[in-house]
Coordinates of C-alpha atoms in Angstrom, one line a residue:
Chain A
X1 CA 28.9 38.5 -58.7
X2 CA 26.1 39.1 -61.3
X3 CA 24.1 42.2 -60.6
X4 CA 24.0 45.8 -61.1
X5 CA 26.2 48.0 -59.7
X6 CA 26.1 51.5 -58.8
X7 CA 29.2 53.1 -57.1
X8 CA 28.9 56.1 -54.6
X9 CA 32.2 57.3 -54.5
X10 CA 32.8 59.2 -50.6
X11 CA 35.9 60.5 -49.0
X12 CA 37.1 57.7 -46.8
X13 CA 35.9 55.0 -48.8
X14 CA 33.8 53.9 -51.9
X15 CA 30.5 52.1 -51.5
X16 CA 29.6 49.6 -54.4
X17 CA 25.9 48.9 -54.5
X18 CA 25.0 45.5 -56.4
X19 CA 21.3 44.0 -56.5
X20 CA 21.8 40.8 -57.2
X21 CA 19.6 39.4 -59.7
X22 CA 17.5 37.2 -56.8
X23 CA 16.5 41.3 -55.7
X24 CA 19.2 40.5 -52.9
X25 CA 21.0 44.5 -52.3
X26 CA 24.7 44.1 -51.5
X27 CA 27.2 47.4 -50.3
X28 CA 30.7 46.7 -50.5
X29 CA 33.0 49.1 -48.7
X30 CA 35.8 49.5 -50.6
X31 CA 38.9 51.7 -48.9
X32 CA 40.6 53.9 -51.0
X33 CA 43.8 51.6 -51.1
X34 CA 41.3 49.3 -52.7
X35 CA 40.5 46.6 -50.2
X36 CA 37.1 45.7 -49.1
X37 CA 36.5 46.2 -45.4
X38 CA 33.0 45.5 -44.8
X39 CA 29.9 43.9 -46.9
X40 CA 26.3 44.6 -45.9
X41 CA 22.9 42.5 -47.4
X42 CA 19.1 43.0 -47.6
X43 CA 17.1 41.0 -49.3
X44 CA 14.5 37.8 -49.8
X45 CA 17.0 35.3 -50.1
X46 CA 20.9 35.1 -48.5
X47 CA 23.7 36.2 -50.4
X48 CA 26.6 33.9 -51.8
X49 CA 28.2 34.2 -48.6
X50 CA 30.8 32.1 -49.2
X51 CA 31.6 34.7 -52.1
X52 CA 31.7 37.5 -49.8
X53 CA 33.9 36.4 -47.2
X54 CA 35.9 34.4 -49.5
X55 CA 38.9 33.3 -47.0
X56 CA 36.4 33.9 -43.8
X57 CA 33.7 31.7 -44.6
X58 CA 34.7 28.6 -43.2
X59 CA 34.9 30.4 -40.3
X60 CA 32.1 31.8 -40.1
X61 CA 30.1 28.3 -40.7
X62 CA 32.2 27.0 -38.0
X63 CA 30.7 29.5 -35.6
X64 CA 27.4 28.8 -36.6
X65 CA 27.4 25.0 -36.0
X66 CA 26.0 24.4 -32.5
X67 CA 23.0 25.6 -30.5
X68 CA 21.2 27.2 -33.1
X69 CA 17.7 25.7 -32.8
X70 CA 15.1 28.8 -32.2
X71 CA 17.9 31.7 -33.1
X72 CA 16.9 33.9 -36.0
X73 CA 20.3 35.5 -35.7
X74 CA 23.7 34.9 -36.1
X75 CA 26.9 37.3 -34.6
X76 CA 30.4 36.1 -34.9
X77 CA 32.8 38.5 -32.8
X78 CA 35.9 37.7 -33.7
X79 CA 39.8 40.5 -32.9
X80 CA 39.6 40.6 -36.8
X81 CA 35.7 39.2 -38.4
X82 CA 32.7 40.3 -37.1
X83 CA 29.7 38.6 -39.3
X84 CA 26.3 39.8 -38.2
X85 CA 23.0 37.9 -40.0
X86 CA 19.3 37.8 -39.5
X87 CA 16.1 37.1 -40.7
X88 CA 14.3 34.8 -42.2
X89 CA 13.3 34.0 -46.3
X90 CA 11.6 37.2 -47.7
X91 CA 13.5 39.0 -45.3
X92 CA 17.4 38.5 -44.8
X93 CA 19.9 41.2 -43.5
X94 CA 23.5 41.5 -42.0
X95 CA 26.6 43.0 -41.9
X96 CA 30.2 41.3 -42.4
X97 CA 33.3 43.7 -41.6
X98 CA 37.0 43.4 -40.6
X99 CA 37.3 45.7 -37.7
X100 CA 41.6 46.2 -38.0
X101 CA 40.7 46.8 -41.6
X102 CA 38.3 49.5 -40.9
X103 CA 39.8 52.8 -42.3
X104 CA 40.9 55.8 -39.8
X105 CA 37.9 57.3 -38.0
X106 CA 35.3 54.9 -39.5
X107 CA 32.9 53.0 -37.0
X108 CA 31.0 50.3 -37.6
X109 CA 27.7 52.0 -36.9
X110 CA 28.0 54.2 -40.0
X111 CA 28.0 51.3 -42.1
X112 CA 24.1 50.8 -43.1
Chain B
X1 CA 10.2 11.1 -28.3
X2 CA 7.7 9.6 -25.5
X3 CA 6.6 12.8 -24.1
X4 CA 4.5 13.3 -27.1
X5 CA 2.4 10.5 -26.3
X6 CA -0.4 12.8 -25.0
X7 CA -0.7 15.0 -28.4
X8 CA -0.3 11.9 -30.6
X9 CA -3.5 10.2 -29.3
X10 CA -5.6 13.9 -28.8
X11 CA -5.2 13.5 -32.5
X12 CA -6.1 9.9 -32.9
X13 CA -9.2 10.7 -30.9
X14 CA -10.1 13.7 -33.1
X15 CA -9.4 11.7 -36.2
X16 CA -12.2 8.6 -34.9
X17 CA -14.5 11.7 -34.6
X18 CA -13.9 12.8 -37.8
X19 CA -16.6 10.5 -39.3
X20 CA -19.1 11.9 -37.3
X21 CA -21.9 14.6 -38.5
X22 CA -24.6 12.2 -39.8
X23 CA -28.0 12.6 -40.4
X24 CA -28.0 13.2 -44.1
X25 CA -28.3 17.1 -43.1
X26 CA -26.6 19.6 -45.8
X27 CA -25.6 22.0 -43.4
X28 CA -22.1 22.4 -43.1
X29 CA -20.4 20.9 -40.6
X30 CA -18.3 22.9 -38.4
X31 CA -15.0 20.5 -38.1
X32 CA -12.7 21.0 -34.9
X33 CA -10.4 23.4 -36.1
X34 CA -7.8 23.4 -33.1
X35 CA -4.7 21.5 -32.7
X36 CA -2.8 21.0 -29.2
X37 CA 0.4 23.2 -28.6
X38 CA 3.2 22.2 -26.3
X39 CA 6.4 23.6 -24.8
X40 CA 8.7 21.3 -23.2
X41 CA 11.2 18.6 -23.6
X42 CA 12.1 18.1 -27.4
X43 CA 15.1 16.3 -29.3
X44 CA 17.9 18.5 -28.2
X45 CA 15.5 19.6 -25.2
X46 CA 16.1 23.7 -26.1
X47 CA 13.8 26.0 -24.0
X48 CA 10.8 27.5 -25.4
X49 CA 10.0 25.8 -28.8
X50 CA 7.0 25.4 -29.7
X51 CA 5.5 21.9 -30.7
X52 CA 2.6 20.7 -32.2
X53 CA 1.9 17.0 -34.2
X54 CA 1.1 17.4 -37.8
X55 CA -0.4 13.8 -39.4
X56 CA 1.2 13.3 -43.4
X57 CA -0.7 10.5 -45.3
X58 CA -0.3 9.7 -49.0
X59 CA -2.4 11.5 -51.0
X60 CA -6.0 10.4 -51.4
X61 CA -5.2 7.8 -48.7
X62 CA -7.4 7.5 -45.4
X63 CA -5.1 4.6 -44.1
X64 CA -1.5 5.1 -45.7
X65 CA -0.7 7.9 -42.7
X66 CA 1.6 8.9 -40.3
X67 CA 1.6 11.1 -37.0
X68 CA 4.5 13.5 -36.6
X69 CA 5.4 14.5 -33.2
X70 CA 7.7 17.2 -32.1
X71 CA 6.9 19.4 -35.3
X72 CA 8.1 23.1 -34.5
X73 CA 5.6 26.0 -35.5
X74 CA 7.0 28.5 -36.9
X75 CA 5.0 32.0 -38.4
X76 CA 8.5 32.7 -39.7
X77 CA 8.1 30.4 -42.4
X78 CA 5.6 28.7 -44.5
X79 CA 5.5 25.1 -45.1
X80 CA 6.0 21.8 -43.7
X81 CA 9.4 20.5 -43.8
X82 CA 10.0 16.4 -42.0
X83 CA 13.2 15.3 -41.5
X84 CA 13.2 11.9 -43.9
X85 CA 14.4 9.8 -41.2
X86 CA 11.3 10.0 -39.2
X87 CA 8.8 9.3 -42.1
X88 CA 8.0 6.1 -42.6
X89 CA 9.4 5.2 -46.1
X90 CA 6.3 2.9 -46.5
X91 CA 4.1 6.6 -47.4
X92 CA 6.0 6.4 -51.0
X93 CA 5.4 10.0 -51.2
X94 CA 5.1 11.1 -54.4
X95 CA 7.9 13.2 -56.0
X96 CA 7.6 17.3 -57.0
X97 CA 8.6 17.8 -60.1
X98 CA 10.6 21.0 -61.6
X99 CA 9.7 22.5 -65.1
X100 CA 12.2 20.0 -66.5
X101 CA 10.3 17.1 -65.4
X102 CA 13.1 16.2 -63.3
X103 CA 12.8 15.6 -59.0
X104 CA 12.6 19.3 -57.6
X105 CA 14.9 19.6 -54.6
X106 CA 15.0 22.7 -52.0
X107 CA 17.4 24.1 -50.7
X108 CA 15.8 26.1 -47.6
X109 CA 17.3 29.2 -46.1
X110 CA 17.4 29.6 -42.2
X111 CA 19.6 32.5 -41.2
X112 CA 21.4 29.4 -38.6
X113 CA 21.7 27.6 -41.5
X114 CA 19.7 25.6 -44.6
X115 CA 17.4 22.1 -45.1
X116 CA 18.7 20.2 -48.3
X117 CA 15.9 17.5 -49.4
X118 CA 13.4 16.8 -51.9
X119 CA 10.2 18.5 -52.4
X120 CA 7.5 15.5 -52.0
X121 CA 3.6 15.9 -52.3
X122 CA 1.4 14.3 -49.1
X123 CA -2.2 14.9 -47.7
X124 CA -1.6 17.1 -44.1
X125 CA -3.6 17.0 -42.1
X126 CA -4.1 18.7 -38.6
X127 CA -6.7 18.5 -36.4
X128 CA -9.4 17.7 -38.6
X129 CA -8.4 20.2 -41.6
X130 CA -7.1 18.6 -44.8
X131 CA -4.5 20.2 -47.2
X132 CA -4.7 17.5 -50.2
X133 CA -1.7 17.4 -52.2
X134 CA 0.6 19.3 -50.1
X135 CA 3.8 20.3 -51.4
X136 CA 6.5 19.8 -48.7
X137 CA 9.7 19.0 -48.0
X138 CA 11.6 16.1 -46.6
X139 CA 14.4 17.1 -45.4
X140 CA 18.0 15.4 -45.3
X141 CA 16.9 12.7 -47.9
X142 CA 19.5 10.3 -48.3
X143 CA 18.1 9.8 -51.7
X144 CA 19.6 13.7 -52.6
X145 CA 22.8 13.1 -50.5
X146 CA 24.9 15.6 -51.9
X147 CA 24.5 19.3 -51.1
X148 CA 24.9 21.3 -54.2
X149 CA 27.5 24.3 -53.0
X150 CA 25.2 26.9 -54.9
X151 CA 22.8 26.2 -51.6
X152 CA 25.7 26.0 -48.8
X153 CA 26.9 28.8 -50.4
X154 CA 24.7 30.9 -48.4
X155 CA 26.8 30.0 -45.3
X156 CA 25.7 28.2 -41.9
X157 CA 25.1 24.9 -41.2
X158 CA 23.2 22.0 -42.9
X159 CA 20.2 21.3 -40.6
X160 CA 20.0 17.8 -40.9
X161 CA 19.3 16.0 -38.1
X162 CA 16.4 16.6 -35.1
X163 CA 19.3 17.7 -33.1
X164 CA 20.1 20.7 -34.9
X165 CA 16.6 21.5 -35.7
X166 CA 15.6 21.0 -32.4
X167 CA 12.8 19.3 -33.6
X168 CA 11.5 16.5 -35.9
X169 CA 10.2 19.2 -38.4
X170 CA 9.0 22.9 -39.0
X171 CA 5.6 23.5 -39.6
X172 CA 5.1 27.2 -41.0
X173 CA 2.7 29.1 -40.3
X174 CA 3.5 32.4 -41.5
X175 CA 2.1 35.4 -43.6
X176 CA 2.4 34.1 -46.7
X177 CA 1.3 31.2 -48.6
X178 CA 4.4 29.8 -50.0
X179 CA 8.0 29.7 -48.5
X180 CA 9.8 31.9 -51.1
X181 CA 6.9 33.3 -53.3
X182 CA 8.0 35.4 -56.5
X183 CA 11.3 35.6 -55.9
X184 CA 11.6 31.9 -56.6
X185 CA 9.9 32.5 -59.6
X186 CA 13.3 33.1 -61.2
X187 CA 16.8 31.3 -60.6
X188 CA 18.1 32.8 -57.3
X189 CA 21.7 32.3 -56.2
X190 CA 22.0 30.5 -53.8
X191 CA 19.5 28.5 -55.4
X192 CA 16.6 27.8 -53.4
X193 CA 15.2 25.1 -55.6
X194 CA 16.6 23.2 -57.4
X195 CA 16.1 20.2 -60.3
X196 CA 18.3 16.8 -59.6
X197 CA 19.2 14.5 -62.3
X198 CA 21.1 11.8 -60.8
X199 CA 23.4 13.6 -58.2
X200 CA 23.8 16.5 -60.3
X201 CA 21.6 19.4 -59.3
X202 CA 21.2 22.9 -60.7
X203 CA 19.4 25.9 -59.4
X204 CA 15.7 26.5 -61.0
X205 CA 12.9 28.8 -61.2
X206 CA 10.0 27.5 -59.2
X207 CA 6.2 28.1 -60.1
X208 CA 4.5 29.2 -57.2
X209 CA 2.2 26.1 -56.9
X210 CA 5.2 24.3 -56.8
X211 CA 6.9 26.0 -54.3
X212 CA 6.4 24.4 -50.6
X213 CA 2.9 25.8 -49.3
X214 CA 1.8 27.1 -45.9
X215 CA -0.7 24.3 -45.7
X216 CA -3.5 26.5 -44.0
X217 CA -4.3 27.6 -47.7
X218 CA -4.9 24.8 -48.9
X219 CA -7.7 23.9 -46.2
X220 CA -11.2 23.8 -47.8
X221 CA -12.2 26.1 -44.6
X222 CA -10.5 28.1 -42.0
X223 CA -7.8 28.6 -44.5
X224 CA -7.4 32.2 -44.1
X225 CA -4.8 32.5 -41.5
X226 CA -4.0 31.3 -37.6
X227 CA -4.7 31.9 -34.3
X228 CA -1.9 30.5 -31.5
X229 CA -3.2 30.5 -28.3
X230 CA -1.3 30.4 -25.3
X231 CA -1.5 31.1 -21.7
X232 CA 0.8 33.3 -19.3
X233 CA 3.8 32.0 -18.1
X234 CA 4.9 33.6 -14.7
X235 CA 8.7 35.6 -14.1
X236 CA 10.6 32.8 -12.9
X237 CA 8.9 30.3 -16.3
X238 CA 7.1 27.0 -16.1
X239 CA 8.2 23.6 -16.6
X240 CA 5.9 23.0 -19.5
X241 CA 2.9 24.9 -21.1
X242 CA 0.1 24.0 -23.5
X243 CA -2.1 25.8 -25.6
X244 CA -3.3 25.7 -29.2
X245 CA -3.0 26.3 -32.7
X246 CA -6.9 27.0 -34.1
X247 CA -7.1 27.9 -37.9
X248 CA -9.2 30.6 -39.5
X249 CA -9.7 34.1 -38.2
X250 CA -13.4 35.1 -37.5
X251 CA -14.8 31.9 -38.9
X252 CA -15.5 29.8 -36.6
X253 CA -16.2 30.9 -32.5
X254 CA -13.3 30.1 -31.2
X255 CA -11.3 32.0 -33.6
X256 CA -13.5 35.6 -33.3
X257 CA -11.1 39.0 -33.2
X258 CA -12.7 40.7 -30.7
X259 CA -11.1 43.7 -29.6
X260 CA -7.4 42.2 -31.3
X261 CA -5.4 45.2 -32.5
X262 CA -4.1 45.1 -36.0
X263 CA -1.0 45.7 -37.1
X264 CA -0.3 45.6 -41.0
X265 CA 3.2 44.5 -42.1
X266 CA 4.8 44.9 -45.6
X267 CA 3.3 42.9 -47.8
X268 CA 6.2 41.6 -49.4
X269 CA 8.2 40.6 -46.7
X270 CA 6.3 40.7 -43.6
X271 CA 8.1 43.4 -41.2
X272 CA 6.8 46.2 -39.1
X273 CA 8.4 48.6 -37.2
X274 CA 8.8 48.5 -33.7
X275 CA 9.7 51.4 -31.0
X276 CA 11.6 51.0 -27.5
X277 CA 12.8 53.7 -25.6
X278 CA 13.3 56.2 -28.6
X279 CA 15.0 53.6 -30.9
X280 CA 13.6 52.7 -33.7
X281 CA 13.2 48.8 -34.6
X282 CA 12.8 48.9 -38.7
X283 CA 13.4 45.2 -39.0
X284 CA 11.0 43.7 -36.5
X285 CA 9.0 40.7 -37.2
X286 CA 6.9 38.2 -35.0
X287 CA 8.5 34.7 -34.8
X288 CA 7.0 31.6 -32.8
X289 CA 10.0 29.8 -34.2
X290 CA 12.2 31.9 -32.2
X291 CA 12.6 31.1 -28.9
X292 CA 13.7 34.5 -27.3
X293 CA 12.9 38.1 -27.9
X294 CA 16.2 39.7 -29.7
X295 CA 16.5 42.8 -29.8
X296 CA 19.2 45.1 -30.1
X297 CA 20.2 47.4 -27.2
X298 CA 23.7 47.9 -25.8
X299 CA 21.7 48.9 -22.9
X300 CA 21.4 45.5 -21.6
X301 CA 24.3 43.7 -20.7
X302 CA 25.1 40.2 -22.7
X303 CA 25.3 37.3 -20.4
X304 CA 28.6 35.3 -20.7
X305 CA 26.7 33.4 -23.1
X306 CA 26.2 36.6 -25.4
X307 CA 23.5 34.5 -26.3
X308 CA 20.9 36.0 -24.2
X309 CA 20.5 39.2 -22.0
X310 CA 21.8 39.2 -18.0
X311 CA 20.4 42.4 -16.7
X312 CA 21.2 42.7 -13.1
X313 CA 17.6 43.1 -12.1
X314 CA 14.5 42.2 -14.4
X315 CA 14.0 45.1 -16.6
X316 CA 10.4 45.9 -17.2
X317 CA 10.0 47.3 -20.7
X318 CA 7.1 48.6 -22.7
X319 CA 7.7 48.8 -26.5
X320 CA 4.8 49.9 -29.4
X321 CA 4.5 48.3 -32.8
X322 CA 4.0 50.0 -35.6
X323 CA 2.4 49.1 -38.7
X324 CA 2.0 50.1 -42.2
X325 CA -1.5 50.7 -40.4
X326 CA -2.2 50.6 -36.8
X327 CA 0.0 50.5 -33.8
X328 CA -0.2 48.2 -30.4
X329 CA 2.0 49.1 -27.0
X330 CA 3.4 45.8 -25.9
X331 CA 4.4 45.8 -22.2
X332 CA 7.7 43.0 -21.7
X333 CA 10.1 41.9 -19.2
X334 CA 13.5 41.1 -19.6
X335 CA 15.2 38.8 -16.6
X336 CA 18.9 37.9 -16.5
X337 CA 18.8 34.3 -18.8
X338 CA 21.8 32.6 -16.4
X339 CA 19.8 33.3 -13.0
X340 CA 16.5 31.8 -15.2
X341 CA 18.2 28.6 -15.6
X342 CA 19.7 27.9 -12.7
X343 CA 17.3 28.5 -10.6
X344 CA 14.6 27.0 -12.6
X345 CA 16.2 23.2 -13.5
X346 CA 13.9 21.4 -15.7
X347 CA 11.4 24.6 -16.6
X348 CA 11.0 24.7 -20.6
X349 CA 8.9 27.9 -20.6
X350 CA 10.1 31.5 -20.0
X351 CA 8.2 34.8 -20.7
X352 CA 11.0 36.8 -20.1
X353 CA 13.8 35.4 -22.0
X354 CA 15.8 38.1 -24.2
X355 CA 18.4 38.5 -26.3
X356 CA 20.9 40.8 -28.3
X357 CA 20.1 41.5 -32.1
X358 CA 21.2 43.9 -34.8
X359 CA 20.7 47.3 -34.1
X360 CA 17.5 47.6 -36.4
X361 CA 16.1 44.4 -35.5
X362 CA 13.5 43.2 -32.8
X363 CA 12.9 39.6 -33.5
X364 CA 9.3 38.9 -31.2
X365 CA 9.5 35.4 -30.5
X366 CA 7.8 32.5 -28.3
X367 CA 7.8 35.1 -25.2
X368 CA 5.7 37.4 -27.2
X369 CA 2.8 34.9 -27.4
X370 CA 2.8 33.7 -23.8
X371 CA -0.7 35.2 -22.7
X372 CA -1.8 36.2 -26.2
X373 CA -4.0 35.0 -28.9
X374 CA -2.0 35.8 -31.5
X375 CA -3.9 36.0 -34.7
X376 CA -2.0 35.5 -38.4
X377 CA -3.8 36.4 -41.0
X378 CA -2.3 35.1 -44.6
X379 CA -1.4 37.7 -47.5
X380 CA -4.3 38.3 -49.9
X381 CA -6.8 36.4 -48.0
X382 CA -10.2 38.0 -46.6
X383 CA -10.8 38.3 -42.9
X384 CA -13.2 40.2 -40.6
X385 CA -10.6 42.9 -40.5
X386 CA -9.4 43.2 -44.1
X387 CA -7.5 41.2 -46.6
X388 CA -3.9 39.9 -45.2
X389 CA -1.2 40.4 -44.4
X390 CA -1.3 41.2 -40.6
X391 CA -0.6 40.3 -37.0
X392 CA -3.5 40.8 -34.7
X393 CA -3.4 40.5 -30.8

């Protein structure tokens, strides 16, 4: 992903903090075994989402495919994806994490 | 499709009048500036969308036109996007062009989902304001039938067809004056725009003029935001409401501020903040294009469609909106969606539809308006209360 990255090293994981060169700000949350539980986005335009979730994405387009007209949101709840979006251009956000992935005593309210 | 029947000839009406004035008098003429709003039965006959009919001729052309029913307004977005299978190939609209020379094609990013088609130029006109040489977009062109997968990239669906847009097209209305603005200035990935040559397309920066336009700007009057007017819509919902969509703030009399509270959002993007019970709302925006109020609160429970809220009993809610300047308490109701339905068969309209949202977000859509005017005022154009941009009610 082209960008800048900053990384904020923490105790239970590693954040990697990439501003993509569209302004888009992406957090990865990397666990200290090196896997990447959980992505967060803010920015004018969406993020290469089919980058992010790599092996998830189809799925997650899948989920979005019926009855959106009038939403400005999108939450897939999946046992092992949840995918969070909303917004609208000039103004995206959302959250994708892997909740068995999530390392010992981390909730998915502390990821913002 | 024959529901709009009524709209379609208001505006056939207005247009006969539109030679009127007379008299050789200099005077300016003050031009009906008010456009019919409807909620009701659509294409895929979702609950409270909000219509209007938008007329697209070729430019320069008083004859070469077309009337547009079922057009969603949206002041979540800014232009005025037609599926290509409802306009009438005889317009021959002209092509955008990128900085290559080559057919300019956007990619358009809904959060459900994106609108792949060309950007054409056409003469808009609604009521009896002109935007000459609009840009907008047609989307699902056969003519650009491949989607490039730097634009599906950004996930969801391709809304392509009236079904999944709920509508024939998106008229929007919002803040700002073009769709992406500076951002699109450079190459964004996902590309947002994009130059074709042949089937091969590649992302591109887009000068602002030729980015899609909110065409309220490019009025010769009134052009310095909206006003959507609609009335009250009872607990329980109605089977169809109608209002209108009057441009210009404090220009014209039907379009004065009065005693409207202003709240001003960040410039660049459009959001305020917005405070329920304690929590605080970061990412809240105002969205006719929505057709519920979301809202995060695990307070409320989901409904089994965890599309919308099921309260046991109507929860009566008062939030307040904060600006960058100014605040407004907005007093709301939230009633369990499943019992709105089913006991209301055949009701398109509901005040007191909700929904669940992320945690920082309150999304203030169609409900919000019922019983408001509901004024939009454009980024970096002058109004009676200041220079945009700001929501006023």
């Amino acid at each position: 992903m082209d960008g800048s990255l900053r990384v904020l090293p923490g105790g239970k994981y590693t954040v990697h903090e990439i501003e993509t060169a569209s302004g888009t700000k992406i957090r990865e949350y990397v666990s200290t075994g090196g896997n990447i539980f959980a992505v967060l986005w803010d920015g004018p335009v969406m993020p290469d989402l089919r980058q992010i979730l790599g092996n998830y994405f189809e799925r997650y387009t899948a989920a979005t495919s019926a009855g959106q007209a009038g939403r400005r949101q999108i939450e897939v709840r999946e046992p092992d994806l949840v995918v969070q979006a909303r917004g609208h251009m000039r103004a995206f956000s959302g959250k994708a994490y892997l909740p068995q992935a999530l390392p010992d005593g981390v909730t998915p309210d502390e990821l913002r | 499709m024959s529901k709009s029947a009524l709209i379609t000839s208001l505006t056939v009406s207005l247009l006969v009048c539109a030679c009127g004035g007379g008299g050789g008098d200099s005077a300016p003429v003050s031009v009906p500036n008010a456009q019919a709003l409807f909620v009701g039965p659509g294409p895929a006959n979702n609950v409270n969308l909000l219509f209007t009919t938008v007329e697209i001729c070729t430019p320069g052309s008083a004859s070469a036109c077309q009337s547009i029913d079922h057009v969603l307004v949206d002041t979540g977005s800014s232009g005025l996007r037609i599926l290509a299978s409802v306009v009438d190939p005889s317009l021959s609209l002209p092509q955008q062009t990128g900085a290559s020379g080559r057919p300019l094609v956007e990619c358009g990013q809904f959060v459900v989902g994106f609108v792949w088609g060309p950007v054409k130029i056409a003469d808009v006109r609604i009521a009896q304001e002109l935007a000459r040489s609009t840009p907008i977009q047609l989307i699902a062109d056969p003519a650009f039938p491949l989607v490039p997968a730097n634009c599906s990239s950004m996930g969801g669906t391709a809304l392509n067809t009236a079904e999944l847009i709920g509508a024939n097209g998106v008229l929007g209305v919002s803040m700002f004056a073009q769709d992406c603005g500076a951002t699109c200035e450079g190459i964004t990935s996902p590309g947002v725009y994009f130059e074709c040559a042949g089937s091969s397309c590649q992302a591109t920066p887009a000068s602002l003029a030729q980015q899609l336009q909110n065409p309220v700007t490019l009025f010769t009057q009134n052009n310095n935001g909206v006003v959507i007017d609609l009335p009250s819509v009872a607990p329980g919902g109605a089977r169809t409401v109608t209002g209108s969509l009057i441009f210009g703030i404090g220009t014209q009399g039907n379009n004065a501020m009065g005693s409207a509270q202003v709240i001003r959002v960040n410039p660049t993007n459009g959001v305020f903040t917005t405070v329920l019970n304690n929590t605080s709302y970061g990412n809240s925006f105002i969205d006719s294009g929505s057709n519920a109020l979301y809202f995060g609160n695990p307070g409320i429970p989901a409904c089994s469609n965890p599309d919308f809220f099921c309260p046991g009993a109507t929860q009566i809610l008062s939030a307040t909106l904060h600006g960058t300047s100014g605040s407004a308490s907005v007093n709301f109701s939230v009633a369990n969606a499943e019992a709105l339905f089913s006991n209301n068969p055949g009701f398109f309209a509901f005040s007191d539809l909700a929904g669940p949202n992320a945690s920082d977000t309150f999304d203030w859509g169609l409900p919000f308006f019922f019983g408001r005017k509901v004024f939009i005022a454009i980024a970096g154009q002058d109004t009676p209360a200041g220079v945009g941009p700001y929501v006023a009610f």
